[in-house]
Short mmCIF file of C-alpha atoms in Angstrom, two decimals:
data_model
loop_
_atom_site.label_atom_id
_atom_site.label_comp_id
_atom_site.label_asym_id
_atom_site.label_seq_id
_atom_site.Cartn_x
_atom_site.Cartn_y
_atom_site.Cartn_z
CA MET A 1 -19.04 1.59 9.38
CA ALA A 2 -18.26 2.92 5.65
CA ARG A 3 -14.13 2.84 4.96
CA GLU A 4 -13.66 6.38 4.99
CA GLN A 5 -15.31 6.98 8.36
CA ARG A 6 -13.13 4.61 10.57
CA PRO A 7 -10.91 5.95 12.80
CA LEU A 8 -7.38 6.17 11.73
CA LEU A 9 -4.60 3.58 12.99
CA VAL A 10 -0.96 4.46 12.60
CA LEU A 11 1.23 2.07 11.88
CA ASP A 12 5.02 2.68 12.44
CA GLY A 13 7.81 3.71 10.23
CA GLY A 14 10.58 1.25 8.77
CA MET A 15 12.97 -0.71 11.31
CA GLY A 16 15.49 -1.35 9.12
CA HIS A 17 16.94 2.07 8.16
CA LEU A 18 16.93 2.89 12.50
CA LEU A 19 18.79 -0.75 13.51
CA LYS A 20 21.44 -0.51 10.58
CA ALA A 21 22.51 2.80 11.90
CA ARG A 22 22.19 1.48 15.39
CA CYS A 23 24.40 -2.32 14.83
CA ALA A 24 27.12 -2.68 13.73
CA ALA A 25 27.90 -4.18 10.73
CA VAL A 26 28.01 -7.80 9.43
CA ALA A 27 31.45 -8.67 8.12
CA GLY A 28 32.32 -9.60 4.43
CA LEU A 29 28.15 -8.63 3.33
CA PRO A 30 28.27 -6.16 0.45
CA TYR A 31 26.12 -2.45 2.00
CA GLU A 32 23.17 -3.19 0.14
CA GLN A 33 22.58 -6.25 2.00
CA GLN A 34 23.71 -4.82 5.91
CA PHE A 35 19.88 -5.14 6.56
CA LEU A 36 20.42 -8.38 8.57
CA ALA A 37 22.82 -6.51 11.32
CA GLY A 38 19.31 -5.51 12.22
CA VAL A 39 17.59 -9.08 12.52
CA LEU A 40 20.84 -10.77 13.69
CA ALA A 41 20.93 -7.54 16.63
CA LEU A 42 17.67 -9.50 17.55
CA LYS A 43 19.98 -12.35 19.18
CA ALA A 44 23.18 -10.52 19.39
CA SER A 45 21.55 -6.43 20.49
CA PRO A 46 18.55 -7.00 21.44
CA GLY A 47 18.10 -3.29 23.45
CA ASP A 48 18.17 -2.02 20.14
CA VAL A 49 15.83 -3.68 18.60
CA ALA A 50 13.80 -2.90 21.57
CA ALA A 51 14.79 1.11 21.75
CA ALA A 52 13.85 1.06 17.90
CA HIS A 53 10.32 -0.22 19.33
CA ALA A 54 10.05 2.31 22.03
CA ALA A 55 10.52 4.97 19.41
CA TYR A 56 7.41 4.77 17.58
CA VAL A 57 5.19 3.74 20.64
CA ALA A 58 6.65 6.65 22.13
CA ALA A 59 5.70 8.81 19.13
CA GLY A 60 2.23 7.84 19.42
CA CYS A 61 1.89 4.79 16.68
CA ASP A 62 -1.09 2.47 17.18
CA VAL A 63 0.38 -0.45 16.04
CA ILE A 64 4.30 -1.76 15.93
CA THR A 65 5.89 -4.86 13.25
CA THR A 66 7.99 -7.12 14.37
CA ASN A 67 11.52 -6.75 13.59
CA SER A 68 11.27 -10.11 11.57
CA PHE A 69 11.47 -8.88 7.85
CA ALA A 70 14.62 -10.61 7.52
CA ALA A 71 14.54 -13.45 9.36
CA THR A 72 13.91 -16.03 6.71
CA ARG A 73 15.54 -18.71 5.49
CA HIS A 74 16.89 -17.58 2.34
CA SER A 75 18.19 -13.89 4.08
CA LEU A 76 19.72 -15.69 7.05
CA ALA A 77 21.45 -18.40 4.93
CA LYS A 78 23.48 -15.18 3.41
CA VAL A 79 25.20 -15.58 6.67
CA GLY A 80 24.61 -19.40 7.42
CA ARG A 81 21.89 -18.90 9.79
CA ALA A 82 18.78 -20.07 8.11
CA GLY A 83 18.45 -22.02 10.35
CA ASP A 84 17.63 -19.62 12.83
CA ALA A 85 14.76 -18.11 11.07
CA ALA A 86 11.82 -19.22 12.98
CA ALA A 87 13.86 -18.82 16.26
CA LEU A 88 14.81 -15.08 15.24
CA ALA A 89 10.93 -14.87 14.30
CA ALA A 90 9.65 -15.65 18.19
CA ARG A 91 12.18 -13.43 19.30
CA ALA A 92 11.30 -10.82 17.38
CA GLY A 93 8.01 -11.08 18.24
CA ALA A 94 8.73 -11.03 22.01
CA LEU A 95 10.63 -8.00 21.66
CA ALA A 96 7.50 -5.94 20.02
CA ARG A 97 5.33 -7.37 22.60
CA ALA A 98 7.27 -6.18 25.46
CA ALA A 99 7.34 -2.52 23.78
CA ALA A 100 3.84 -2.83 22.76
CA ASP A 101 2.59 -3.56 26.72
CA ALA A 102 5.14 -0.94 28.45
CA PRO A 103 3.01 2.20 28.00
CA GLY A 104 -0.32 1.71 29.45
CA ARG A 105 -2.23 2.53 26.46
CA ARG A 106 -3.16 -0.05 23.66
CA VAL A 107 -0.47 -0.30 21.59
CA LEU A 108 -1.44 -3.71 18.69
CA VAL A 109 1.81 -5.53 16.93
CA ALA A 110 1.81 -6.84 13.61
CA GLY A 111 3.77 -9.55 12.78
CA SER A 112 5.45 -8.73 9.44
CA LEU A 113 5.18 -11.60 7.13
CA PRO A 114 8.27 -10.24 4.33
CA PRO A 115 9.13 -11.76 0.91
CA LEU A 116 10.62 -14.95 0.63
CA ARG A 117 13.04 -14.63 -1.38
CA GLU A 118 14.34 -11.19 -2.34
CA SER A 119 12.84 -8.19 -2.07
CA TYR A 120 10.61 -7.16 -5.53
CA GLN A 121 11.52 -10.40 -6.60
CA CYS A 122 8.75 -11.39 -9.34
CA ALA A 123 9.89 -14.32 -10.91
CA GLY A 124 11.61 -17.65 -9.73
CA LEU A 125 9.73 -17.82 -6.44
CA PRO A 126 8.78 -21.11 -4.90
CA ASN A 127 5.50 -22.31 -5.87
CA ASP A 128 2.48 -22.26 -3.80
CA ALA A 129 2.69 -24.82 -1.40
CA ALA A 130 6.48 -24.18 -0.49
CA LEU A 131 5.48 -20.65 -0.37
CA ALA A 132 2.33 -20.90 1.93
CA SER A 133 5.08 -23.61 4.13
CA GLU A 134 7.27 -21.26 4.69
CA TYR A 135 4.80 -18.69 5.59
CA ALA A 136 3.42 -20.67 8.08
CA GLU A 137 6.91 -21.67 9.88
CA LEU A 138 6.80 -17.70 10.41
CA ALA A 139 3.58 -18.04 11.28
CA ASP A 140 3.83 -20.56 13.85
CA ALA A 141 6.67 -18.18 15.74
CA LEU A 142 5.34 -15.06 15.65
CA ALA A 143 1.59 -16.02 16.46
CA PRO A 144 2.15 -16.03 20.56
CA HIS A 145 2.69 -12.68 20.30
CA VAL A 146 1.15 -10.67 17.70
CA ASP A 147 -2.65 -9.44 17.57
CA LEU A 148 -2.41 -9.73 14.02
CA PHE A 149 0.06 -10.61 10.77
CA LEU A 150 1.07 -8.14 8.22
CA ALA A 151 2.00 -10.02 4.61
CA GLU A 152 3.92 -7.01 3.13
CA THR A 153 6.11 -5.21 0.79
CA LEU A 154 4.55 -8.58 -1.41
CA SER A 155 5.13 -8.20 -5.73
CA THR A 156 2.91 -11.19 -6.44
CA ALA A 157 -0.64 -11.99 -5.69
CA ALA A 158 0.88 -15.42 -5.41
CA GLU A 159 3.00 -14.13 -2.18
CA ALA A 160 -0.50 -12.67 -0.15
CA HIS A 161 -2.74 -15.82 -1.69
CA ALA A 162 0.45 -18.02 -0.29
CA ALA A 163 0.15 -15.86 2.88
CA LEU A 164 -3.62 -15.58 3.52
CA GLN A 165 -3.09 -19.96 3.05
CA ALA A 166 -0.73 -20.32 5.92
CA THR A 167 -2.74 -17.92 8.19
CA ALA A 168 -5.94 -19.15 7.48
CA GLY A 169 -7.89 -20.79 11.32
CA ARG A 170 -5.74 -18.64 13.56
CA GLY A 171 -8.10 -16.29 14.83
CA LYS A 172 -6.08 -13.18 13.98
CA PRO A 173 -6.75 -10.68 11.26
CA VAL A 174 -4.19 -10.66 8.34
CA TRP A 175 -3.03 -7.56 6.96
CA VAL A 176 -2.05 -7.99 2.92
CA SER A 177 0.35 -4.94 1.51
CA PHE A 178 1.71 -4.84 -1.96
CA THR A 179 4.60 -3.39 -3.47
CA LEU A 180 4.03 -1.12 -6.54
CA GLU A 181 5.93 0.12 -9.49
CA ASP A 182 6.40 3.74 -8.63
CA SER A 183 4.07 5.49 -10.99
CA ALA A 184 0.50 5.94 -11.53
CA ARG A 185 -0.48 3.05 -13.08
CA ALA A 186 -1.12 0.91 -9.75
CA ARG A 187 0.55 -2.16 -10.67
CA LEU A 188 2.48 -4.61 -8.47
CA ARG A 189 6.21 -4.82 -9.11
CA GLY A 190 5.39 -8.35 -10.76
CA GLY A 191 3.45 -5.80 -13.45
CA GLU A 192 0.04 -7.02 -12.25
CA PRO A 193 -2.86 -4.79 -11.83
CA LEU A 194 -3.54 -3.68 -8.17
CA ALA A 195 -7.17 -4.07 -9.10
CA GLU A 196 -7.31 -7.61 -9.76
CA ALA A 197 -4.64 -8.34 -6.69
CA ALA A 198 -6.70 -6.72 -4.59
CA ALA A 199 -10.33 -8.58 -5.29
CA GLY A 200 -8.43 -11.76 -5.95
CA LEU A 201 -8.13 -11.52 -2.01
CA ALA A 202 -11.70 -11.96 -1.47
CA ALA A 203 -11.64 -15.86 -2.49
CA GLN A 204 -9.86 -16.61 0.95
CA GLY A 205 -11.92 -14.50 2.90
CA HIS A 206 -10.01 -13.59 5.53
CA ALA A 207 -7.98 -9.95 4.43
CA ALA A 208 -8.78 -7.47 6.81
CA ALA A 209 -7.02 -4.92 5.01
CA VAL A 210 -5.38 -4.47 2.26
CA LEU A 211 -2.59 -1.70 1.57
CA VAL A 212 0.71 -0.65 -0.40
CA ASN A 213 3.66 -0.03 0.53
CA CYS A 214 7.44 0.19 -0.45
CA CYS A 215 6.58 3.06 -3.50
CA ALA A 216 7.01 6.59 -3.21
CA PRO A 217 4.24 8.80 -2.14
CA GLY A 218 2.37 9.52 -5.48
CA ALA A 219 2.46 6.22 -6.39
CA ALA A 220 0.33 5.35 -2.70
CA ALA A 221 -1.95 8.13 -3.67
CA ALA A 222 -3.06 6.89 -6.55
CA ALA A 223 -3.29 3.38 -5.35
CA LEU A 224 -5.79 4.70 -2.64
CA PRO A 225 -9.29 4.61 -4.93
CA VAL A 226 -7.64 1.32 -6.62
CA LEU A 227 -7.99 -0.66 -2.71
CA LEU A 228 -11.35 1.56 -2.03
CA ARG A 229 -13.44 -0.20 -5.25
CA HIS A 230 -11.57 -3.43 -5.35
CA ALA A 231 -10.29 -4.24 -2.10
CA PRO A 232 -12.35 -7.21 -0.62
CA PRO A 233 -15.69 -6.01 1.19
CA GLY A 234 -15.28 -4.41 4.81
CA ALA A 235 -11.35 -4.42 4.33
CA LEU A 236 -9.69 -1.76 5.53
CA VAL A 237 -7.24 -0.17 3.14
CA GLY A 238 -3.94 2.22 3.82
CA CYS A 239 -0.55 2.55 3.18
CA TYR A 240 3.13 3.42 4.34
CA ALA A 241 5.12 4.64 1.85
CA ASN A 242 9.63 5.28 0.94
CA GLY A 243 10.86 8.45 2.43
CA PHE A 244 14.18 8.85 -0.14
CA ARG A 245 13.71 10.77 -3.31
CA THR A 246 15.68 8.55 -5.46
CA THR A 247 12.49 5.75 -5.56
CA THR A 248 13.07 1.79 -6.21
CA SER A 249 11.95 2.14 -9.27
CA ALA A 250 14.56 4.59 -10.61
CA TRP A 251 17.09 2.19 -8.64
CA LEU A 252 16.14 -0.69 -9.89
CA ARG A 253 15.69 0.49 -13.88
CA GLY A 254 18.13 3.39 -13.58
CA GLY A 255 15.55 6.42 -13.68
CA GLU A 256 13.97 4.93 -17.55
CA ALA A 257 10.77 4.45 -18.31
CA ASP A 258 9.54 0.84 -18.41
CA GLU A 259 8.78 -1.22 -21.10
CA ALA A 260 5.22 -0.16 -21.89
CA GLY A 261 6.23 3.83 -21.41
CA ALA A 262 5.32 4.70 -18.01
CA GLU A 263 7.14 7.32 -16.76
CA LEU A 264 8.38 7.06 -13.37
CA LEU A 265 7.17 9.55 -10.78
CA GLN A 266 9.49 12.39 -10.17
CA PRO A 267 9.51 13.40 -6.28
CA ASP A 268 9.22 17.16 -5.61
CA PRO A 269 12.94 17.88 -4.79
CA GLY A 270 11.79 19.98 -2.29
CA GLU A 271 10.57 17.65 0.35
CA TYR A 272 13.29 16.14 0.64
CA ASP A 273 16.44 17.21 2.59
CA ALA A 274 20.25 17.43 1.57
CA GLU A 275 20.82 13.55 2.02
CA GLY A 276 17.63 12.30 0.10
CA ALA A 277 15.63 12.05 2.76
CA ILE A 278 12.02 13.65 3.22
CA THR A 279 11.00 15.49 5.74
CA PRO A 280 8.42 15.33 8.35
CA ALA A 281 6.33 18.02 7.31
CA ALA A 282 6.56 17.21 3.50
CA TYR A 283 5.32 13.00 4.49
CA LEU A 284 2.54 14.31 7.19
CA GLY A 285 1.36 16.38 4.05
CA HIS A 286 0.99 13.23 1.96
CA ALA A 287 -0.24 11.44 4.82
CA LEU A 288 -2.82 14.07 5.23
CA ALA A 289 -3.98 13.74 1.79
CA TRP A 290 -4.07 9.70 2.16
CA ARG A 291 -6.49 9.75 5.37
CA ALA A 292 -8.25 12.68 3.16
CA ALA A 293 -8.44 9.94 0.13
CA GLY A 294 -10.24 7.51 2.40
CA ALA A 295 -6.96 6.11 4.22
CA CYS A 296 -7.41 4.13 7.58
CA ILE A 297 -4.07 3.30 8.15
CA ILE A 298 -1.17 5.22 7.92
CA GLY A 299 2.07 4.06 8.74
CA GLY A 300 6.01 4.74 7.06
CA CYS A 301 8.62 2.31 4.53
CA CYS A 302 12.16 2.91 4.30
CA GLY A 303 13.81 5.91 5.41
CA VAL A 304 10.79 7.31 7.22
CA GLY A 305 11.15 7.50 11.47
CA PRO A 306 9.33 8.08 14.34
CA GLU A 307 10.06 12.00 13.94
CA HIS A 308 7.56 11.29 10.97
CA MET A 309 5.14 9.19 13.00
CA ALA A 310 5.19 11.31 15.47
CA LEU A 311 3.42 14.64 13.49
CA LEU A 312 1.36 11.91 11.94
CA ALA A 313 -0.19 10.45 15.46
CA ALA A 314 -0.62 14.05 16.94
CA ALA A 315 -3.03 15.05 13.86
CA ALA A 316 -4.48 12.17 14.03
CA ARG A 317 -4.90 12.82 18.05
CA GLU A 318 -6.10 16.13 17.50
CA ALA A 319 -8.41 14.60 14.51
CA ALA A 320 -9.81 12.28 16.71
CA GLY A 321 -10.57 15.00 19.72
CA GLY A 322 -7.52 13.96 21.71
CA GLY A 323 -7.79 10.47 21.17
CA GLY A 324 -5.43 8.14 19.22
CA GLY A 325 -6.62 5.86 16.35
CA ALA A 326 -6.96 2.64 18.63
CA GLU A 327 -8.51 4.08 21.61
CA ALA A 328 -10.61 6.41 19.49
CA GLY A 329 -11.86 3.02 18.02
CA GLY A 330 -9.93 1.54 15.60
CA ASP A 331 -9.90 -2.16 15.65
CA ALA A 332 -7.31 -3.25 12.95
CA GLY A 333 -10.25 -5.21 10.98
CA GLY A 334 -10.56 -6.73 13.92
CA ALA A 335 -7.91 -7.07 16.15
CA GLY A 336 -7.75 -6.02 19.64
CA GLY A 337 -9.98 -8.67 21.66
CA GLY A 338 -7.06 -9.82 23.17
CA ASP A 339 -3.69 -9.13 23.99
CA GLY A 340 -2.28 -11.56 20.91
CA ARG A 341 -0.45 -13.54 23.75
CA GLU A 342 -1.43 -17.39 23.80
CA GLY A 343 0.43 -19.01 26.73
#
């Protein structure tokens, strides 16, 4: 079946901002690092994590993602908890699995394999072997609970190859998602052309889907034709964009053009509310355009919540004649032969 003809799988939206609003602040951390409250909630207030997952399930999402984005040694070292990374990832997997199994319909769990240093960091990363070893530790913790792995918000091709190496031979599909600069150039935040990064995944043979995330909706739109041309044969393609009027590139670069002269995308202010968050209706408009362009997997990233995904899931059900993406035959690139539990 051609990629463009696959049923749509609706991925969930961001967890970090939901939990940042629900959970107590972490004393001593600056505002921009308060996302750690979300990962610490896995032990301190697991009910909040479960409620966030449940909100996405209730919204109609076909796939929910483990709350393990910050469950890395690097991030947890900021609060003296580096040694808890694997245990927190396992807890994240268990909570997501319970939420996915609750509704009486098929909901898949994606195990998040995030950047292992700072988000958007492109230089000074560990060597390939060290990256793969740390990803393997997280994959070991998540594997008993998940249907697939989602290596996400990757700024470099090297991170993708390390994640694929770490997940090889586990019998679970792997989705790879790159974060892009917020321009129409379809380039990773590390500067590599998306075309090269996507095509290079074929060498390891088990990337079931290639996506882009944590970028402006316009950057995702520019990326989809590139993914359709260069993703490994048979791989699904998709995207899940940010929901903030201030793009990540503008935040990182102060709103100026980069060294190569590519102008940053300027979001339409009419799509955002008074607080600078994209409206559900505006996000749906982008999502429907991505679907028309060939996306098989669509979700939301930072600032995109259950109310956004509910509109998309309803549209997907209508397009499928009443069935959701997973139940209409979406297979997550091979996931779903079992329930993701191993023991």
